[in-house]
């Protein structure tokens, strides 16, 4: 919601993206299988004037499978699946581009697009370094999703076939493929040349003066103090709101609250604010995504 939650690593962010792109690759391969069918079965698919052997021979030569049944055309749900797979991949790329756009915001600046010497961010404001390539990807993703909608509209044709799909496919098929090819090349460039600012990440982690550890405090108060969740929540939230309003340090406030110190020792409070507690399972997650070093 735009408010700091709990810490993760930048590597986890990339692993999440990697896993999503893997799913898109599987979708594309599946969609390619779905559209790799052909038909030469006559005007309404009955083979009345064309021997079935002709269809089998031609499809084999073209690397296609004969459609089990057709009318005048290959059914458009097949191609809709393909265009939707392209649109999903485009949307995933856009998701990553939008995150990079956020990371490049002035008040965040944890990562940004590469900015070459002499490049202009704004014709009016020379100081600007705008994520123009990520923004271009966001725009093109809208085109791909529009093409996906058109491809689904093409599924419903009158009786055994009308030609309302033909005019749209002359645009959507080439445009979707060309646009996604361009997006992938730009996306590869963005990731390969991404500028990362780890010091800003550390700075941003401390912006809320320890509030990102509030859940750990909550759980320990319940576990050690025998408090109900509502009771513990009220104590933690009360101190957290003071951090917001008074610019105080969360840990210091907790050490001053007798309701907390009666349950948690000073040493236990110090351990709560150790960031390694939140990163202890990162390697395990990486193994689930990328496999172990031995794989």
mmCIF file of C-alpha atoms in Angstrom:
data_model
loop_
_atom_site.group_PDB
_atom_site.id
_atom_site.type_symbol
_atom_site.label_atom_id
_atom_site.label_comp_id
_atom_site.label_asym_id
_atom_site.label_seq_id
_atom_site.Cartn_x
_atom_site.Cartn_y
_atom_site.Cartn_z
ATOM 1 C CA UNK A 1 0.000 0.000 0.000
ATOM 2 C CA UNK A 2 2.986 2.311 -0.292
ATOM 3 C CA UNK A 3 3.804 1.935 3.424
ATOM 4 C CA UNK A 4 6.878 0.028 4.618
ATOM 5 C CA UNK A 5 6.062 -3.536 5.690
ATOM 6 C CA UNK A 6 8.868 -5.987 6.521
ATOM 7 C CA UNK A 7 12.308 -6.308 4.896
ATOM 8 C CA UNK A 8 13.181 -8.566 1.984
ATOM 9 C CA UNK A 9 16.347 -8.743 -0.109
ATOM 10 C CA UNK A 10 16.786 -7.386 -3.619
ATOM 11 C CA UNK A 11 17.663 -10.934 -4.674
ATOM 12 C CA UNK A 12 14.239 -12.163 -3.575
ATOM 13 C CA UNK A 13 12.653 -9.529 -5.770
ATOM 14 C CA UNK A 14 14.625 -10.823 -8.757
ATOM 15 C CA UNK A 15 13.846 -14.445 -7.896
ATOM 16 C CA UNK A 16 10.139 -13.619 -7.876
ATOM 17 C CA UNK A 17 10.463 -12.065 -11.322
ATOM 18 C CA UNK A 18 12.492 -15.019 -12.607
ATOM 19 C CA UNK A 19 9.864 -17.533 -11.486
ATOM 20 C CA UNK A 20 7.107 -15.544 -13.194
ATOM 21 C CA UNK A 21 9.037 -15.375 -16.470
ATOM 22 C CA UNK A 22 9.490 -19.157 -16.251
ATOM 23 C CA UNK A 23 5.718 -19.547 -16.053
ATOM 24 C CA UNK A 24 5.339 -17.325 -19.099
ATOM 25 C CA UNK A 25 7.827 -19.441 -21.004
ATOM 26 C CA UNK A 26 5.772 -22.548 -20.209
ATOM 27 C CA UNK A 27 2.609 -20.762 -21.360
ATOM 28 C CA UNK A 28 4.248 -19.794 -24.650
ATOM 29 C CA UNK A 29 5.430 -23.334 -25.319
ATOM 30 C CA UNK A 30 1.958 -24.651 -24.523
ATOM 31 C CA UNK A 31 0.353 -22.042 -26.780
ATOM 32 C CA UNK A 32 2.726 -22.937 -29.620
ATOM 33 C CA UNK A 33 1.578 -26.528 -29.319
ATOM 34 C CA UNK A 34 -2.055 -25.394 -29.366
ATOM 35 C CA UNK A 35 -1.695 -23.412 -32.596
ATOM 36 C CA UNK A 36 0.458 -25.980 -34.418
ATOM 37 C CA UNK A 37 -2.543 -27.471 -36.201
ATOM 38 C CA UNK A 38 -3.700 -27.235 -39.776
ATOM 39 C CA UNK A 39 -6.703 -28.201 -41.884
ATOM 40 C CA UNK A 40 -7.491 -28.893 -45.514
ATOM 41 C CA UNK A 41 -10.949 -30.315 -45.070
ATOM 42 C CA UNK A 42 -13.070 -28.343 -47.496
ATOM 43 C CA UNK A 43 -15.386 -25.364 -47.216
ATOM 44 C CA UNK A 44 -17.200 -26.621 -44.105
ATOM 45 C CA UNK A 45 -14.755 -29.240 -42.810
ATOM 46 C CA UNK A 46 -16.430 -32.369 -44.186
ATOM 47 C CA UNK A 47 -13.707 -33.527 -46.642
ATOM 48 C CA UNK A 48 -16.493 -33.796 -49.240
ATOM 49 C CA UNK A 49 -14.189 -32.802 -52.112
ATOM 50 C CA UNK A 50 -10.701 -33.293 -50.597
ATOM 51 C CA UNK A 51 -9.228 -36.629 -49.557
ATOM 52 C CA UNK A 52 -8.126 -36.779 -45.910
ATOM 53 C CA UNK A 53 -4.724 -37.978 -47.105
ATOM 54 C CA UNK A 54 -4.075 -34.552 -48.626
ATOM 55 C CA UNK A 55 -4.558 -32.837 -45.279
ATOM 56 C CA UNK A 56 -2.315 -35.351 -43.506
ATOM 57 C CA UNK A 57 0.429 -35.012 -46.150
ATOM 58 C CA UNK A 58 0.426 -31.206 -46.212
ATOM 59 C CA UNK A 59 0.291 -30.834 -42.428
ATOM 60 C CA UNK A 60 3.226 -33.187 -42.020
ATOM 61 C CA UNK A 61 5.249 -31.174 -44.538
ATOM 62 C CA UNK A 62 4.455 -27.968 -42.619
ATOM 63 C CA UNK A 63 5.260 -29.454 -39.222
ATOM 64 C CA UNK A 64 1.611 -29.298 -38.148
ATOM 65 C CA UNK A 65 -0.913 -31.773 -36.836
ATOM 66 C CA UNK A 66 -4.267 -32.179 -38.572
ATOM 67 C CA UNK A 67 -7.065 -30.593 -36.546
ATOM 68 C CA UNK A 68 -9.291 -33.411 -35.280
ATOM 69 C CA UNK A 69 -12.303 -31.449 -36.528
ATOM 70 C CA UNK A 70 -12.791 -28.100 -38.199
ATOM 71 C CA UNK A 71 -15.258 -26.112 -40.238
ATOM 72 C CA UNK A 72 -13.939 -23.670 -42.830
ATOM 73 C CA UNK A 73 -11.138 -22.561 -40.514
ATOM 74 C CA UNK A 74 -8.965 -23.553 -37.604
ATOM 75 C CA UNK A 75 -10.962 -22.527 -34.538
ATOM 76 C CA UNK A 76 -9.937 -19.141 -33.189
ATOM 77 C CA UNK A 77 -9.754 -20.178 -29.532
ATOM 78 C CA UNK A 78 -6.387 -21.695 -30.473
ATOM 79 C CA UNK A 79 -5.009 -18.375 -31.653
ATOM 80 C CA UNK A 80 -6.632 -16.515 -28.788
ATOM 81 C CA UNK A 81 -4.651 -18.722 -26.409
ATOM 82 C CA UNK A 82 -1.458 -17.785 -28.213
ATOM 83 C CA UNK A 83 -2.141 -14.034 -28.221
ATOM 84 C CA UNK A 84 -3.213 -14.201 -24.574
ATOM 85 C CA UNK A 85 0.074 -15.932 -23.739
ATOM 86 C CA UNK A 86 1.896 -13.062 -25.444
ATOM 87 C CA UNK A 87 -0.202 -10.538 -23.528
ATOM 88 C CA UNK A 88 0.489 -12.296 -20.223
ATOM 89 C CA UNK A 89 4.221 -12.210 -20.889
ATOM 90 C CA UNK A 90 3.967 -8.532 -21.818
ATOM 91 C CA UNK A 91 2.043 -7.873 -18.614
ATOM 92 C CA UNK A 92 4.701 -9.629 -16.532
ATOM 93 C CA UNK A 93 7.404 -7.549 -18.177
ATOM 94 C CA UNK A 94 5.335 -4.452 -17.468
ATOM 95 C CA UNK A 95 4.956 -5.507 -13.826
ATOM 96 C CA UNK A 96 8.740 -5.551 -13.495
ATOM 97 C CA UNK A 97 9.081 -2.280 -15.399
ATOM 98 C CA UNK A 98 6.558 -0.589 -13.096
ATOM 99 C CA UNK A 99 8.506 -1.782 -10.052
ATOM 100 C CA UNK A 100 11.722 -0.374 -11.508
ATOM 101 C CA UNK A 101 9.908 2.892 -12.204
ATOM 102 C CA UNK A 102 8.936 3.006 -8.545
ATOM 103 C CA UNK A 103 12.466 2.122 -7.420
ATOM 104 C CA UNK A 104 13.741 5.055 -9.504
ATOM 105 C CA UNK A 105 11.476 7.589 -7.795
ATOM 106 C CA UNK A 106 13.426 10.458 -6.227
ATOM 107 C CA UNK A 107 12.375 9.574 -2.694
ATOM 108 C CA UNK A 108 13.192 5.860 -3.170
ATOM 109 C CA UNK A 109 16.131 5.629 -5.626
ATOM 110 C CA UNK A 110 17.129 2.052 -4.885
ATOM 111 C CA UNK A 111 17.593 1.206 -8.564
ATOM 112 C CA UNK A 112 17.241 2.949 -11.908
ATOM 113 C CA UNK A 113 17.522 2.504 -15.641
ATOM 114 C CA UNK A 114 20.918 3.124 -17.137
ATOM 115 C CA UNK A 115 21.254 6.771 -18.144
ATOM 116 C CA UNK A 116 23.812 7.331 -20.882
ATOM 117 C CA UNK A 117 26.058 10.352 -21.266
ATOM 118 C CA UNK A 118 24.251 13.119 -23.154
ATOM 119 C CA UNK A 119 20.820 11.522 -22.702
ATOM 120 C CA UNK A 120 17.995 13.923 -21.887
ATOM 121 C CA UNK A 121 15.394 13.123 -19.244
ATOM 122 C CA UNK A 122 13.330 16.226 -19.895
ATOM 123 C CA UNK A 123 13.563 18.915 -22.547
ATOM 124 C CA UNK A 124 12.605 21.522 -19.942
ATOM 125 C CA UNK A 125 14.322 20.233 -16.776
ATOM 126 C CA UNK A 126 17.956 19.205 -17.309
ATOM 127 C CA UNK A 127 18.202 17.447 -13.929
ATOM 128 C CA UNK A 128 15.710 14.711 -14.834
ATOM 129 C CA UNK A 129 16.682 11.034 -15.234
ATOM 130 C CA UNK A 130 13.417 9.462 -16.354
ATOM 131 C CA UNK A 131 12.744 5.686 -16.710
ATOM 132 C CA UNK A 132 11.660 6.159 -20.308
ATOM 133 C CA UNK A 133 12.279 2.590 -21.486
ATOM 134 C CA UNK A 134 10.270 1.104 -18.616
ATOM 135 C CA UNK A 135 7.491 3.581 -19.399
ATOM 136 C CA UNK A 136 7.613 2.546 -23.058
ATOM 137 C CA UNK A 137 7.187 -1.082 -21.981
ATOM 138 C CA UNK A 138 4.141 -0.121 -19.900
ATOM 139 C CA UNK A 139 2.575 1.540 -22.928
ATOM 140 C CA UNK A 140 3.233 -1.369 -25.280
ATOM 141 C CA UNK A 141 1.830 -3.868 -22.773
ATOM 142 C CA UNK A 142 -1.507 -2.084 -23.141
ATOM 143 C CA UNK A 143 -1.382 -2.737 -26.886
ATOM 144 C CA UNK A 144 -0.732 -6.444 -26.287
ATOM 145 C CA UNK A 145 -3.659 -6.693 -23.882
ATOM 146 C CA UNK A 146 -5.843 -4.931 -26.429
ATOM 147 C CA UNK A 147 -4.790 -7.485 -29.031
ATOM 148 C CA UNK A 148 -5.650 -10.272 -26.592
ATOM 149 C CA UNK A 149 -9.153 -8.884 -26.202
ATOM 150 C CA UNK A 150 -9.537 -8.710 -29.992
ATOM 151 C CA UNK A 151 -8.359 -12.311 -30.313
ATOM 152 C CA UNK A 152 -11.019 -13.462 -27.846
ATOM 153 C CA UNK A 153 -13.668 -11.492 -29.735
ATOM 154 C CA UNK A 154 -12.617 -13.442 -32.840
ATOM 155 C CA UNK A 155 -13.632 -16.779 -31.314
ATOM 156 C CA UNK A 156 -17.331 -16.188 -31.873
ATOM 157 C CA UNK A 157 -18.100 -16.306 -35.612
ATOM 158 C CA UNK A 158 -21.424 -16.630 -37.394
ATOM 159 C CA UNK A 159 -22.486 -20.175 -38.202
ATOM 160 C CA UNK A 160 -19.583 -22.110 -39.770
ATOM 161 C CA UNK A 161 -17.548 -18.950 -40.336
ATOM 162 C CA UNK A 162 -17.706 -15.257 -41.150
ATOM 163 C CA UNK A 163 -14.677 -13.106 -41.967
ATOM 164 C CA UNK A 164 -14.940 -10.583 -39.127
ATOM 165 C CA UNK A 165 -11.813 -12.088 -37.551
ATOM 166 C CA UNK A 166 -9.729 -11.736 -40.683
ATOM 167 C CA UNK A 167 -9.327 -7.972 -40.615
ATOM 168 C CA UNK A 168 -8.266 -7.872 -36.969
ATOM 169 C CA UNK A 169 -5.806 -10.752 -37.334
ATOM 170 C CA UNK A 170 -3.983 -8.947 -40.119
ATOM 171 C CA UNK A 171 -3.088 -6.405 -37.426
ATOM 172 C CA UNK A 172 -3.006 -8.363 -34.160
ATOM 173 C CA UNK A 173 -0.832 -11.302 -35.224
ATOM 174 C CA UNK A 174 2.121 -9.346 -36.648
ATOM 175 C CA UNK A 175 1.783 -6.414 -34.256
ATOM 176 C CA UNK A 176 1.655 -8.596 -31.142
ATOM 177 C CA UNK A 177 4.700 -10.614 -32.163
ATOM 178 C CA UNK A 178 6.739 -7.601 -33.272
ATOM 179 C CA UNK A 179 5.809 -5.536 -30.215
ATOM 180 C CA UNK A 180 6.644 -8.332 -27.772
ATOM 181 C CA UNK A 181 9.934 -9.041 -29.527
ATOM 182 C CA UNK A 182 10.822 -5.366 -29.109
ATOM 183 C CA UNK A 183 9.701 -5.371 -25.461
ATOM 184 C CA UNK A 184 11.836 -8.415 -24.673
ATOM 185 C CA UNK A 185 14.925 -6.847 -26.210
ATOM 186 C CA UNK A 186 14.384 -3.630 -24.259
ATOM 187 C CA UNK A 187 13.633 -5.595 -21.100
ATOM 188 C CA UNK A 188 16.873 -7.540 -21.450
ATOM 189 C CA UNK A 189 18.741 -4.239 -21.840
ATOM 190 C CA UNK A 190 17.058 -2.763 -18.755
ATOM 191 C CA UNK A 191 17.927 -5.723 -16.520
ATOM 192 C CA UNK A 192 21.467 -6.094 -17.876
ATOM 193 C CA UNK A 193 22.260 -2.412 -17.294
ATOM 194 C CA UNK A 194 20.220 -1.778 -14.157
ATOM 195 C CA UNK A 195 21.935 0.557 -11.696
ATOM 196 C CA UNK A 196 21.476 -0.510 -8.071
ATOM 197 C CA UNK A 197 22.014 1.579 -4.944
ATOM 198 C CA UNK A 198 22.429 -0.713 -1.891
ATOM 199 C CA UNK A 199 23.270 2.222 0.399
ATOM 200 C CA UNK A 200 19.890 3.784 -0.376
ATOM 201 C CA UNK A 201 18.248 0.464 0.416
ATOM 202 C CA UNK A 202 19.863 0.500 3.859
ATOM 203 C CA UNK A 203 18.809 4.111 4.360
ATOM 204 C CA UNK A 204 15.223 3.361 3.384
ATOM 205 C CA UNK A 205 15.085 0.389 5.759
ATOM 206 C CA UNK A 206 15.630 2.810 8.642
ATOM 207 C CA UNK A 207 13.192 5.508 7.560
ATOM 208 C CA UNK A 208 10.525 4.348 10.012
ATOM 209 C CA UNK A 209 13.034 4.080 12.867
ATOM 210 C CA UNK A 210 12.442 0.402 13.578
ATOM 211 C CA UNK A 211 8.740 0.030 12.850
ATOM 212 C CA UNK A 212 9.411 -2.693 10.284
ATOM 213 C CA UNK A 213 10.044 -5.027 13.242
ATOM 214 C CA UNK A 214 6.623 -4.461 14.832
ATOM 215 C CA UNK A 215 5.231 -7.909 14.022
ATOM 216 C CA UNK A 216 8.151 -9.594 15.785
ATOM 217 C CA UNK A 217 7.400 -7.547 18.911
ATOM 218 C CA UNK A 218 3.722 -8.455 18.658
ATOM 219 C CA UNK A 219 4.386 -12.195 18.384
ATOM 220 C CA UNK A 220 6.882 -12.276 21.251
ATOM 221 C CA UNK A 221 4.526 -10.400 23.568
ATOM 222 C CA UNK A 222 1.878 -13.015 22.843
ATOM 223 C CA UNK A 223 4.295 -15.947 23.112
ATOM 224 C CA UNK A 224 6.111 -14.883 26.301
ATOM 225 C CA UNK A 225 3.555 -12.718 28.030
ATOM 226 C CA UNK A 226 0.457 -14.787 27.543
ATOM 227 C CA UNK A 227 -1.351 -11.754 26.126
ATOM 228 C CA UNK A 228 -4.207 -12.053 23.697
ATOM 229 C CA UNK A 229 -3.438 -10.893 20.189
ATOM 230 C CA UNK A 230 -5.708 -7.881 20.696
ATOM 231 C CA UNK A 231 -3.909 -6.864 23.913
ATOM 232 C CA UNK A 232 -0.449 -7.223 22.393
ATOM 233 C CA UNK A 233 -1.534 -5.453 19.204
ATOM 234 C CA UNK A 234 -2.816 -2.465 21.190
ATOM 235 C CA UNK A 235 0.497 -2.099 23.057
ATOM 236 C CA UNK A 236 2.604 -2.327 19.905
ATOM 237 C CA UNK A 237 0.357 -0.036 17.875
ATOM 238 C CA UNK A 238 0.316 2.602 20.622
ATOM 239 C CA UNK A 239 4.117 2.787 20.583
ATOM 240 C CA UNK A 240 4.212 2.618 16.790
ATOM 241 C CA UNK A 241 1.919 5.629 16.486
ATOM 242 C CA UNK A 242 4.301 7.609 18.710
ATOM 243 C CA UNK A 243 7.073 6.866 16.231
ATOM 244 C CA UNK A 244 4.922 8.312 13.455
ATOM 245 C CA UNK A 245 3.835 11.383 15.405
ATOM 246 C CA UNK A 246 6.873 12.178 17.561
ATOM 247 C CA UNK A 247 9.737 11.009 15.330
ATOM 248 C CA UNK A 248 10.925 8.727 18.140
ATOM 249 C CA UNK A 249 12.845 5.476 17.822
ATOM 250 C CA UNK A 250 10.612 2.403 18.124
ATOM 251 C CA UNK A 251 13.105 0.397 20.180
ATOM 252 C CA UNK A 252 13.579 3.255 22.665
ATOM 253 C CA UNK A 253 9.839 3.589 23.138
ATOM 254 C CA UNK A 254 9.468 -0.117 23.812
ATOM 255 C CA UNK A 255 12.235 0.014 26.429
ATOM 256 C CA UNK A 256 10.346 2.811 28.184
ATOM 257 C CA UNK A 257 7.040 0.906 28.218
ATOM 258 C CA UNK A 258 6.718 -1.147 31.416
ATOM 259 C CA UNK A 259 4.054 -3.337 29.803
ATOM 260 C CA UNK A 260 6.751 -4.463 27.381
ATOM 261 C CA UNK A 261 9.759 -4.619 29.725
ATOM 262 C CA UNK A 262 7.815 -6.768 32.181
ATOM 263 C CA UNK A 263 7.691 -9.425 29.470
ATOM 264 C CA UNK A 264 10.756 -8.876 27.279
ATOM 265 C CA UNK A 265 14.306 -8.365 28.496
ATOM 266 C CA UNK A 266 16.621 -5.742 27.032
ATOM 267 C CA UNK A 267 18.579 -8.495 25.289
ATOM 268 C CA UNK A 268 15.405 -9.915 23.752
ATOM 269 C CA UNK A 269 14.413 -6.473 22.501
ATOM 270 C CA UNK A 270 17.819 -6.064 20.863
ATOM 271 C CA UNK A 271 17.446 -9.407 19.066
ATOM 272 C CA UNK A 272 14.066 -8.338 17.726
ATOM 273 C CA UNK A 273 15.729 -5.579 15.739
ATOM 274 C CA UNK A 274 18.234 -7.909 14.054
ATOM 275 C CA UNK A 275 17.409 -7.909 10.350
ATOM 276 C CA UNK A 276 18.912 -11.372 9.850
ATOM 277 C CA UNK A 277 15.753 -12.796 11.456
ATOM 278 C CA UNK A 278 13.884 -11.825 8.295
ATOM 279 C CA UNK A 279 16.500 -13.106 5.861
ATOM 280 C CA UNK A 280 17.316 -16.474 7.428
ATOM 281 C CA UNK A 281 15.315 -18.453 4.861
ATOM 282 C CA UNK A 282 16.511 -16.616 1.744
ATOM 283 C CA UNK A 283 18.871 -19.409 0.653
ATOM 284 C CA UNK A 284 16.079 -21.963 1.059
ATOM 285 C CA UNK A 285 13.789 -19.882 -1.151
ATOM 286 C CA UNK A 286 16.551 -19.522 -3.736
ATOM 287 C CA UNK A 287 16.954 -23.305 -3.809
ATOM 288 C CA UNK A 288 13.241 -23.717 -4.450
ATOM 289 C CA UNK A 289 13.425 -21.280 -7.365
ATOM 290 C CA UNK A 290 16.850 -21.982 -8.889
ATOM 291 C CA UNK A 291 17.682 -25.423 -7.489
ATOM 292 C CA UNK A 292 20.553 -26.288 -5.160
ATOM 293 C CA UNK A 293 24.210 -25.802 -6.064
ATOM 294 C CA UNK A 294 24.463 -29.544 -6.696
ATOM 295 C CA UNK A 295 21.647 -29.569 -9.261
#
